[in-house]
Every structure is written in C-alpha cells, then in structure tokens.
Tab-separated table of C-alpha atoms in Angstrom:
chain	number	residue	atom	x	y	z
A	26	MET	CA	25.182	3.672	39.126
A	27	VAL	CA	26.199	0.077	39.884
A	28	ASP	CA	22.967	-0.435	41.822
A	29	LEU	CA	20.993	1.013	38.900
A	30	PHE	CA	22.307	-1.558	36.428
A	31	ASN	CA	22.679	-4.491	38.804
A	32	GLU	CA	20.194	-7.246	37.836
A	33	ASN	CA	18.020	-4.681	36.059
A	34	THR	CA	17.767	-6.480	32.716
A	35	LEU	CA	14.970	-4.306	31.385
A	36	PHE	CA	16.884	-1.074	31.957
A	37	VAL	CA	20.114	-2.452	30.517
A	38	PHE	CA	18.304	-3.805	27.431
A	39	PHE	CA	16.629	-0.532	26.542
A	40	PHE	CA	19.777	1.448	27.283
A	41	ALA	CA	21.516	-0.798	24.730
A	42	MET	CA	18.660	-0.375	22.242
A	43	VAL	CA	18.879	3.419	22.470
A	44	ALA	CA	22.607	3.186	21.813
A	45	ILE	CA	21.929	1.042	18.737
A	46	TYR	CA	19.266	3.435	17.505
A	47	ASN	CA	21.596	6.428	17.807
A	48	TYR	CA	24.387	4.744	15.869
A	49	SER	CA	23.820	6.508	12.542
A	50	ALA	CA	26.162	4.262	10.529
A	51	LEU	CA	23.615	1.434	10.753
A	52	LYS	CA	20.662	1.065	8.402
A	53	GLU	CA	17.252	0.458	9.959
A	54	TYR	CA	17.185	-3.210	8.916
A	55	GLN	CA	20.644	-3.720	10.463
A	56	ARG	CA	19.371	-2.280	13.740
A	57	MET	CA	16.424	-4.665	13.643
A	58	ALA	CA	18.786	-7.598	13.064
A	59	ILE	CA	20.900	-6.588	16.087
A	60	ILE	CA	17.789	-6.342	18.283
A	61	TYR	CA	16.633	-9.809	17.187
A	62	ILE	CA	20.075	-11.324	17.767
A	63	SER	CA	20.316	-9.677	21.200
A	64	VAL	CA	16.954	-10.976	22.402
A	65	TYR	CA	17.561	-14.431	20.957
A	66	ALA	CA	20.974	-14.659	22.650
A	67	LEU	CA	19.554	-13.543	26.011
A	68	ALA	CA	16.828	-16.207	25.767
A	69	ALA	CA	19.224	-18.929	24.588
A	70	LEU	CA	21.529	-18.251	27.545
A	71	ASP	CA	18.563	-18.367	29.962
A	72	ILE	CA	19.165	-14.775	31.034
A	73	ILE	CA	15.554	-13.882	30.220
A	74	SER	CA	12.366	-15.905	29.756
A	75	ILE	CA	10.508	-16.264	26.475
A	76	LYS	CA	7.694	-14.030	27.717
A	77	LEU	CA	10.146	-11.339	28.743
A	78	GLY	CA	11.987	-11.683	25.423
A	79	LEU	CA	8.755	-11.177	23.468
A	80	PHE	CA	7.901	-8.215	25.682
A	81	PHE	CA	11.326	-6.687	24.976
A	82	LEU	CA	10.823	-7.143	21.245
A	83	ILE	CA	7.337	-5.660	21.134
A	84	VAL	CA	8.205	-2.603	23.219
A	85	ALA	CA	11.525	-1.992	21.448
A	86	LEU	CA	10.045	-2.264	17.948
A	87	PHE	CA	7.025	-0.132	18.813
A	88	CYS	CA	9.303	2.580	20.188
A	89	PHE	CA	11.516	2.448	17.089
A	90	PHE	CA	8.647	2.585	14.602
A	91	GLU	CA	6.238	4.924	16.361
A	92	ILE	CA	8.117	7.048	18.949
A	93	PHE	CA	11.795	7.391	17.986
A	94	THR	CA	11.142	7.463	14.246
A	95	THR	CA	12.664	10.276	12.185
A	96	ASP	CA	9.599	10.192	9.901
A	97	GLU	CA	8.007	13.491	10.955
A	98	MET	CA	4.998	13.097	8.658
A	99	LYS	CA	4.048	9.918	10.497
A	100	PHE	CA	3.561	11.963	13.681
A	101	LYS	CA	1.267	14.359	11.797
A	102	ILE	CA	-0.758	11.782	9.874
A	103	LEU	CA	-0.975	8.906	12.387
A	104	VAL	CA	-2.464	10.337	15.571
A	105	ASN	CA	-5.005	7.596	16.271
A	106	PRO	CA	-3.466	5.102	18.775
A	107	ILE	CA	-5.156	2.193	16.989
A	108	TYR	CA	-3.574	3.276	13.695
A	109	LYS	CA	-0.174	3.443	15.389
A	110	ILE	CA	-0.584	-0.113	16.655
A	111	LEU	CA	-1.673	-1.322	13.204
A	112	ASP	CA	1.283	0.435	11.572
A	113	PHE	CA	3.692	-1.144	14.083
A	114	MET	CA	2.190	-4.608	13.567
A	115	TYR	CA	2.283	-4.353	9.775
A	116	ILE	CA	5.915	-3.221	9.586
A	117	ALA	CA	7.061	-5.723	12.205
A	118	ILE	CA	5.300	-8.712	10.629
A	119	PHE	CA	5.573	-8.045	6.901
A	120	GLN	CA	8.807	-6.075	6.577
A	121	TYR	CA	10.815	-7.398	9.524
A	122	SER	CA	9.579	-11.014	9.855
A	123	PHE	CA	8.490	-10.646	13.496
A	124	LEU	CA	6.677	-13.994	13.453
A	125	GLY	CA	9.940	-15.717	12.509
A	126	ILE	CA	11.755	-14.536	15.633
A	127	CYS	CA	8.695	-15.463	17.724
A	128	LEU	CA	8.789	-19.037	16.412
A	129	ALA	CA	12.547	-19.203	16.972
A	130	LEU	CA	12.108	-18.167	20.608
A	131	VAL	CA	9.215	-20.559	21.248
A	132	MET	CA	11.075	-23.549	19.788
A	133	LEU	CA	14.091	-22.629	21.849
A	134	LYS	CA	12.139	-23.445	25.013
A	135	VAL	CA	10.053	-26.429	23.877
A	136	LYS	CA	10.318	-29.224	26.454
A	137	LEU	CA	9.311	-32.760	25.522
A	138	PRO	CA	8.218	-35.399	28.050
A	139	GLU	CA	11.080	-36.996	29.969
A	140	ALA	CA	10.908	-40.177	27.863
A	141	LEU	CA	11.663	-38.103	24.738
A	142	ASN	CA	14.225	-35.835	26.363
A	143	THR	CA	16.937	-36.862	23.925
A	144	GLN	CA	14.897	-35.339	21.055
A	145	ASN	CA	14.956	-31.814	22.483
A	146	PHE	CA	17.975	-30.952	20.372
A	147	ILE	CA	15.743	-31.185	17.272
A	148	PHE	CA	13.777	-28.167	18.457
A	149	ARG	CA	17.017	-26.361	19.219
A	150	VAL	CA	18.107	-26.920	15.618
A	151	LEU	CA	14.697	-25.817	14.305
A	152	SER	CA	14.889	-22.721	16.484
A	153	TRP	CA	18.313	-21.884	15.081
A	154	LEU	CA	17.064	-22.424	11.505
A	155	PHE	CA	14.085	-20.123	12.074
A	156	MET	CA	16.459	-17.511	13.459
A	157	VAL	CA	18.750	-17.765	10.425
A	158	TRP	CA	15.745	-17.533	8.083
A	159	THR	CA	14.432	-14.461	9.942
A	160	LEU	CA	17.758	-12.650	9.795
A	161	THR	CA	18.154	-13.517	6.111
A	162	ALA	CA	14.681	-12.135	5.364
A	163	ILE	CA	15.449	-8.915	7.240
A	164	LEU	CA	18.799	-8.313	5.573
A	165	GLN	CA	17.598	-9.152	2.051
A	166	GLN	CA	14.885	-6.463	2.270
A	167	LYS	CA	12.757	-8.025	-0.460
A	168	TYR	CA	9.666	-6.174	0.731
A	169	VAL	CA	9.959	-2.524	1.810
A	170	ILE	CA	7.411	0.261	2.197
A	171	HIS	CA	8.120	3.981	1.929
A	172	THR	CA	8.061	6.289	4.928
A	173	PHE	CA	5.076	8.588	5.385
A	174	GLY	CA	7.314	11.504	4.441
A	175	GLU	CA	8.174	9.856	1.129
A	176	MET	CA	4.521	9.036	0.451
A	177	TYR	CA	3.504	12.617	1.197
A	178	LYS	CA	5.997	14.240	-1.227
A	179	VAL	CA	3.551	14.383	-4.142
A	180	PHE	CA	0.987	16.110	-1.904
A	181	SER	CA	3.628	18.739	-1.098
A	182	GLN	CA	4.401	19.176	-4.801
A	183	PHE	CA	0.719	19.645	-5.622
A	184	PRO	CA	-0.999	21.193	-2.561
A	185	ILE	CA	-4.781	21.165	-2.667
A	186	ASN	CA	-5.101	24.964	-2.590
A	187	LYS	CA	-3.068	25.167	-5.830
A	188	VAL	CA	-5.222	22.668	-7.745
A	189	LEU	CA	-7.747	24.058	-10.226
A	190	PHE	CA	-11.066	22.333	-9.609
A	191	ASN	CA	-12.896	22.913	-12.895
A	192	LYS	CA	-14.914	21.041	-15.527
A	193	LYS	CA	-11.787	19.618	-17.165
A	194	LEU	CA	-10.682	17.955	-13.923
A	195	ASP	CA	-14.262	16.771	-13.348
A	196	ASP	CA	-14.301	15.174	-16.825
A	197	ALA	CA	-10.948	13.474	-16.262
A	198	GLY	CA	-12.103	12.251	-12.862
A	199	ASN	CA	-15.398	10.941	-14.234
A	200	ILE	CA	-13.571	8.978	-16.933
A	201	LEU	CA	-11.231	7.441	-14.360
A	202	VAL	CA	-14.008	6.653	-11.882
A	203	SER	CA	-16.263	5.152	-14.590
A	204	ILE	CA	-13.520	2.741	-15.650
A	205	GLU	CA	-11.830	1.911	-12.351
A	206	ASP	CA	-14.162	2.517	-9.398
A	207	LYS	CA	-17.789	3.423	-10.125
A	208	ARG	CA	-18.752	3.784	-6.445
A	209	TYR	CA	-15.799	6.037	-5.621
A	210	PHE	CA	-17.804	9.187	-4.808
A	211	GLN	CA	-20.649	7.344	-3.053
A	212	ARG	CA	-18.477	5.087	-0.889
A	213	GLN	CA	-17.295	6.477	2.453
A	214	ALA	CA	-14.588	3.838	2.940
A	215	TYR	CA	-11.304	4.111	1.073
A	216	SER	CA	-10.996	0.374	0.394
A	217	PHE	CA	-13.434	-2.368	-0.569
A	218	PHE	CA	-13.333	-3.444	3.075
A	219	SER	CA	-16.781	-2.126	3.977
A	220	ILE	CA	-20.019	-4.016	4.454
A	221	LYS	CA	-21.984	-1.711	2.115
A	222	TYR	CA	-19.436	-2.053	-0.682
A	223	ILE	CA	-19.252	-5.854	-0.442
A	224	PHE	CA	-23.064	-6.167	-0.317
A	225	ALA	CA	-23.368	-3.885	-3.356
A	226	LEU	CA	-20.925	-6.048	-5.325
A	227	LEU	CA	-22.767	-9.239	-4.390
A	228	LYS	CA	-26.138	-7.642	-5.170
A	229	ASP	CA	-24.959	-6.614	-8.652
A	230	LYS	CA	-23.636	-10.124	-9.260
A	231	ILE	CA	-26.901	-11.757	-8.198
A	232	SER	CA	-29.061	-9.358	-10.245
A	233	SER	CA	-26.991	-10.048	-13.382
A	234	GLN	CA	-27.506	-13.823	-13.230
A	235	HIS	CA	-30.732	-15.706	-13.828
A	236	GLY	CA	-31.832	-19.322	-13.838
A	237	SER	CA	-30.015	-20.601	-10.724
A	238	PRO	CA	-31.306	-20.469	-7.137
A	239	LYS	CA	-30.285	-17.286	-5.352
A	240	ILE	CA	-28.513	-19.163	-2.561
A	241	ILE	CA	-26.230	-20.877	-5.099
A	242	ILE	CA	-25.569	-17.598	-6.904
A	243	LEU	CA	-24.802	-15.940	-3.547
A	244	PHE	CA	-22.386	-18.707	-2.541
A	245	GLU	CA	-20.597	-18.660	-5.896
A	246	SER	CA	-20.447	-14.865	-5.879
A	247	GLY	CA	-18.950	-14.858	-2.400
A	248	ARG	CA	-16.372	-17.488	-3.343
A	249	HIS	CA	-15.508	-15.562	-6.495
A	250	PHE	CA	-15.164	-12.337	-4.496
A	251	VAL	CA	-12.722	-13.857	-1.984
A	252	LYS	CA	-10.708	-15.425	-4.807
A	253	ASN	CA	-10.493	-12.147	-6.726
A	254	VAL	CA	-9.457	-10.081	-3.703
A	255	PHE	CA	-5.971	-11.576	-3.950
A	256	ALA	CA	-5.950	-12.028	-7.722
A	257	GLU	CA	-2.824	-11.136	-9.703
A	258	SER	CA	-4.832	-8.527	-11.627
A	259	ARG	CA	-6.791	-5.639	-10.078
A	260	GLY	CA	-8.257	-7.644	-7.186
A	261	TYR	CA	-11.133	-5.236	-6.386
A	262	SER	CA	-8.657	-2.466	-5.648
A	263	THR	CA	-10.436	0.863	-5.281
A	264	ILE	CA	-8.858	4.070	-6.585
A	265	PRO	CA	-7.442	4.972	-3.123
A	266	MET	CA	-6.022	1.438	-2.827
A	267	GLN	CA	-4.345	1.757	-6.232
A	268	LEU	CA	-2.986	5.163	-5.248
A	269	ILE	CA	-1.597	4.086	-1.867
A	270	ARG	CA	0.261	1.116	-3.342
A	271	SER	CA	1.847	3.399	-5.947
A	272	LEU	CA	2.860	5.805	-3.180
A	273	GLY	CA	3.843	3.252	-0.575
A	274	ILE	CA	5.373	0.088	-2.049
A	275	LYS	CA	9.093	0.713	-2.457
A	276	ARG	CA	10.136	-2.877	-3.141
A	277	GLY	CA	8.277	-6.193	-3.348
A	278	TYR	CA	5.168	-5.377	-5.389
A	279	ASN	CA	4.773	-9.056	-6.316
A	280	TYR	CA	4.140	-10.064	-2.695
A	281	LYS	CA	0.413	-9.848	-3.357
A	282	TYR	CA	-0.881	-10.795	0.116
A	283	ARG	CA	1.361	-8.294	1.894
A	284	ARG	CA	0.485	-5.681	-0.721
A	285	LYS	CA	-3.255	-6.250	-0.405
A	286	VAL	CA	-3.155	-5.946	3.388
A	287	PHE	CA	-1.094	-2.767	2.942
A	288	GLU	CA	-3.690	-1.330	0.540
A	289	ILE	CA	-6.572	-2.073	2.925
A	290	LEU	CA	-4.891	-0.678	6.044
A	291	TYR	CA	-2.941	2.277	4.709
A	292	SER	CA	-5.523	3.606	2.245
A	293	ARG	CA	-7.625	4.373	5.289
A	294	MET	CA	-4.885	5.419	7.735
A	295	PHE	CA	-2.940	7.609	5.291
A	296	PHE	CA	-5.777	9.371	3.477
A	297	LYS	CA	-7.892	9.764	6.614
A	298	GLY	CA	-4.883	11.394	8.247
A	299	ILE	CA	-4.401	13.860	5.389
A	300	GLU	CA	-8.124	14.632	5.322
A	301	ARG	CA	-8.043	15.299	9.060
A	302	MET	CA	-5.042	17.633	8.657
A	303	LEU	CA	-6.881	19.644	5.985
A	304	ASN	CA	-9.985	19.904	8.179
A	305	GLU	CA	-7.971	20.976	11.216
A	306	ASP	CA	-6.191	23.656	9.174
A	307	LYS	CA	-9.549	24.683	7.630
A	308	VAL	CA	-8.089	24.601	4.114
A	309	GLY	CA	-10.587	26.188	1.740
A	310	GLN	CA	-10.608	23.391	-0.848
A	311	ARG	CA	-10.918	20.547	1.674
A	312	ARG	CA	-14.471	19.809	0.488
A	313	ASN	CA	-12.938	18.685	-2.820
A	314	PHE	CA	-10.686	16.113	-1.160
A	315	LYS	CA	-11.941	13.128	-3.167
A	316	THR	CA	-11.431	14.965	-6.448
A	317	TYR	CA	-8.019	16.045	-5.166
A	318	LEU	CA	-7.053	12.377	-4.725
A	319	LEU	CA	-7.945	11.794	-8.380
A	320	TYR	CA	-5.665	14.677	-9.364
A	321	ILE	CA	-2.824	13.141	-7.320
A	322	TYR	CA	-3.619	9.789	-8.950
A	323	PHE	CA	-2.912	11.221	-12.417
A	324	HIS	CA	0.497	12.402	-11.178
A	325	THR	CA	1.394	9.123	-9.498
A	326	VAL	CA	-0.094	5.858	-10.781
A	327	ASN	CA	1.513	4.005	-13.689
A	328	THR	CA	-0.251	2.997	-16.891
A	329	PHE	CA	0.457	0.744	-19.886
A	330	LEU	CA	0.083	1.354	-23.612
A	331	GLY	CA	0.939	-1.662	-25.732
A	332	ASP	CA	4.490	-2.687	-24.797
A	333	ALA	CA	5.216	0.686	-23.174
A	334	THR	CA	5.102	1.132	-19.393
A	335	PHE	CA	4.799	4.612	-17.883
A	336	SER	CA	5.876	5.162	-14.293
A	337	LYS	CA	3.088	7.702	-13.932
A	338	PHE	CA	-0.094	8.404	-15.857
A	339	LEU	CA	0.879	11.803	-17.300
A	340	ASN	CA	4.108	10.475	-18.837
A	341	ALA	CA	1.995	9.032	-21.658
A	342	PHE	CA	1.305	12.657	-22.643
A	343	ASP	CA	4.696	14.107	-21.666
A	344	MET	CA	7.758	11.914	-22.186
A	345	LYS	CA	10.263	14.265	-20.546
A	346	TYR	CA	10.071	12.274	-17.302
A	347	ARG	CA	10.578	15.222	-14.974
A	348	SER	CA	9.431	15.180	-11.370
A	349	LYS	CA	6.806	17.691	-12.483
A	350	ASN	CA	5.462	17.164	-15.986
A	351	ASP	CA	5.273	20.146	-18.326
A	352	LYS	CA	1.760	18.970	-19.148
A	353	ASP	CA	-0.904	18.689	-16.484
A	354	ILE	CA	-4.170	16.780	-16.744
A	355	TYR	CA	-5.825	20.002	-17.966
A	356	ASP	CA	-3.648	19.872	-21.115
A	357	CYS	CA	-4.736	16.349	-22.113
A	358	SER	CA	-7.647	15.497	-24.391
A	359	ASN	CA	-10.526	13.551	-22.874
A	360	GLU	CA	-9.990	10.884	-25.540
A	361	GLY	CA	-6.331	10.540	-24.528
A	362	ILE	CA	-7.312	10.338	-20.851
A	363	PHE	CA	-9.797	7.574	-21.693
A	364	ILE	CA	-7.096	5.551	-23.490
A	365	ALA	CA	-4.614	6.017	-20.630
A	366	CYS	CA	-7.289	4.952	-18.122
A	367	MET	CA	-7.924	1.809	-20.163
A	368	GLY	CA	-4.171	1.254	-20.007
A	369	LEU	CA	-4.337	1.014	-16.221
A	370	SER	CA	-5.656	-2.536	-16.680
A	371	LYS	CA	-3.595	-3.078	-19.876
A	372	ARG	CA	-6.613	-2.865	-22.202
A	373	ALA	CA	-5.705	0.238	-24.222
A	374	ASP	CA	-4.400	-1.611	-27.273
A	375	TYR	CA	-7.550	-3.788	-27.420
A	376	ILE	CA	-9.699	-0.791	-28.388
A	377	ASN	CA	-10.944	-0.812	-32.013
A	378	GLN	CA	-13.926	0.270	-34.106
A	379	ASP	CA	-15.801	-2.939	-33.249
A	380	ASN	CA	-15.742	-2.544	-29.469
A	381	VAL	CA	-15.121	1.137	-28.728
A	382	GLU	CA	-18.836	1.927	-28.276
A	383	TYR	CA	-19.103	-0.927	-25.788
A	384	TYR	CA	-16.324	0.596	-23.686
A	385	LEU	CA	-17.721	4.124	-24.006
A	386	GLN	CA	-21.166	3.205	-22.728
A	387	SER	CA	-19.756	2.899	-19.224
A	388	ILE	CA	-18.424	6.489	-19.188
A	389	ASP	CA	-20.730	8.846	-17.303
A	390	ASN	CA	-21.297	12.549	-18.064
A	391	VAL	CA	-18.407	12.987	-20.537
A	392	ASP	CA	-18.697	13.285	-24.321
A	393	LEU	CA	-16.013	11.269	-26.130
A	394	ASN	CA	-15.365	10.940	-29.859
A	395	ALA	CA	-15.028	7.254	-30.797
A	396	ASP	CA	-13.273	8.029	-34.105
A	397	ILE	CA	-10.615	10.158	-32.392
A	398	ILE	CA	-10.040	7.409	-29.822
A	399	CYS	CA	-9.576	4.696	-32.453
A	400	ASP	CA	-7.260	6.926	-34.488
A	401	MET	CA	-5.126	7.672	-31.405
A	402	VAL	CA	-4.932	3.978	-30.457
A	403	GLU	CA	-3.900	3.040	-33.994
A	404	LYS	CA	-1.089	5.625	-34.075
A	405	MET	CA	0.002	5.849	-30.405
A	406	MET	CA	2.927	3.394	-30.582
A	407	ASP	CA	4.540	5.607	-33.235
A	408	LYS	CA	4.603	8.489	-30.724
A	409	PRO	CA	3.024	10.894	-33.206
A	410	TYR	CA	2.341	13.810	-30.841
A	411	ASP	CA	5.705	15.580	-30.619
A	412	GLY	CA	7.327	12.359	-29.462
A	413	ASN	CA	4.518	11.469	-27.067
A	414	TYR	CA	2.078	8.550	-27.204
A	415	LEU	CA	-1.119	10.471	-26.469
A	416	LYS	CA	-2.336	14.053	-26.673
C-alpha cells in the first residue's frame, strides 16, 4: 500500500477527489471549491506543474459532471460524446468559473526576465486575486442551471402518449408559431444557429428594403442580426430556445451571454436527446414531437399581461397556481391564447381596435374574432373570468 501511494500524485489526487465527492454533507459548489483550492495549493507549493494541475482539473470536473453525477436523466438524454464534452465545458466555464482558476494557475508560474525578477511578486498577487475571485464566484452561485432530471419533470407530468393531438392543439400551436417563430415547423434545427435559418432572415430583410445597394443592406442586416442575438429582448430566440431557458435556468437569467449560449447548446442537446429516446422506444405519437413541444411550452413558459407576470402560460387562464392546472390548453379560447401569446413579448396590453387587425394578419389558419379580443384585453386586468385574466 505504501508503494502504491508513494510519489503517485495522480492516484492520491483522485483518491482524495472521490472522498470529497462521497461526502454528502457538502453541496456541489463546495466540492468544486475544495477541488480548486487543492489544485491551486499543489501548484503553489511546486508539488505539481501547471500542465498537470490543469489536467487534474479537467479530468476531475469531467468525471464529476458526466460520470459520477447523480442526475440519471443526463445519462439517458446525453449519449453523444460530443454533447457530454459540451455539457462539461459549459458547466465548468459558466457556472464554476473554470477560466478563473486557469488564469490563477498561469499567473502563479509567470517568470519575468532576470532583470525584472523583483517584479515577479506582482504576478503572485494577481494569481491570488484571481483565485479569490474564482472562489467567490463559485460560492455565490449567481448563475445556476437545473439538472436534466429537473428539466425533464414536465415531460414526465405530461407524457406524449397522454397528449390529445387534435384541431384545438393545432390552432393553439399555429397562433404561437405565427407570433413567435414562423419557421418552427420548417426548420430542422432547434435554435437560430443554422445556416438556412440565418440566410432566410437576411433574405427577408434584404427583400423588405429598397433604394440602397444590396451589399450595404446585407452588411447592415448582418450587423443588426449579430447585435440582436444578444439583445435584452427576444434576441432571435426560437420556440425551443425559449422553452429550454424556462426549463433550465434556475438562477441568473439576466446573464444574457451565458443564457444565450445555454439556449443554443441545450435546445439541441436536450430536445434531440428526448426525441431519440422516443424513437428508440417506438412511442406511437413520436411523429408529433414538434407539436408536443408546443404543448409543453404552454405548461412551462411565462407570459405577461399588463403589470401581471405569470410563471407559466396557462396561469393566465387558471390562477390556482397548482403544479398541474385545472385548465389545459384545450379549455382556453383561441382569442385568449392569442392575447397570452402577445404577452410573451409584453405586447398584450397594446392591443386595441386600431391595431388588432394588423396583429391578426400574421396568424395563419386560425379564425379569430377581433371584437372578442379587444373586449378581453379591455377587461382582463379586472380578472372577470371567475377570478382569472383570460378565458
């Protein structure tokens, strides 16, 4: 046993990491902090090199996130090795400040020319400051994503083989798609991050403008697209991107760059994984998967009516705030669904007799009564429908 541990730093390190992982009294972020402190201390004491320290970190974190995780749904949904690597990288960088510990380690070993040797302590101080900042960021937990098991709960509550795929759901889906994501059914990708989708957006922009040279319009459209991707508002978020952020962001919604990267990566990894599971199990309704995501959307994504915020879409029709609403989307009027969909981008209370026809012209294949819509908008803040905002 002595020979096994003697000068075998790698073995000793991972033996210690397993012990930390199995100590149930520690939260995950506390375990990450201990790992970072351990590696930093080993490097600072010249017990290991920077390269070996980074190797220890990468292997330890990958094992924690992808192999030793207690999140059983992650094993079922993430089977693609590339997706596992992307998941590890995202969590390490955006939730556990991996780049901070990397900078701290690099600055720890910076060596200036001999003439400037006396200035080396500056990098030592900077290294220590980066380490303190990294640990503070980890322990504050300002940005946290849900586990795959937590994200999958709503799919367990409403399994696809229990969903009624009928004209009412088609109408509700068409209203949502017409307002939020017109290319939803045609687009194969789950996010805007596809060449066809980006080209289609730019083509529409160019065709709608006249008078300027096409190259200038193309340049301005491209610049506008990149700017809007990370805008505070919708930012070209597709319906799956909106759904995954509602399912996945536990804390830190206002970190827009982290959130946008999350939407792009996980809308594909998570929904592709569920779609694959349904195909492997040969579930009868799997052909309706895209419509199924719209159904889940109605049970998950928040909406806004005037000054009122609803944690999920259907609460505008059912204010009892239960985990499962008494009312389902089948019990809601198409006019009410239209208003709630407009509320997704906080435009519901702008609807009036002067502009309602303008908004309705974008709705495909669903008949809507403009007078009923305007009447509901005018009265909704009084909660006239048995204490609910919409019917």
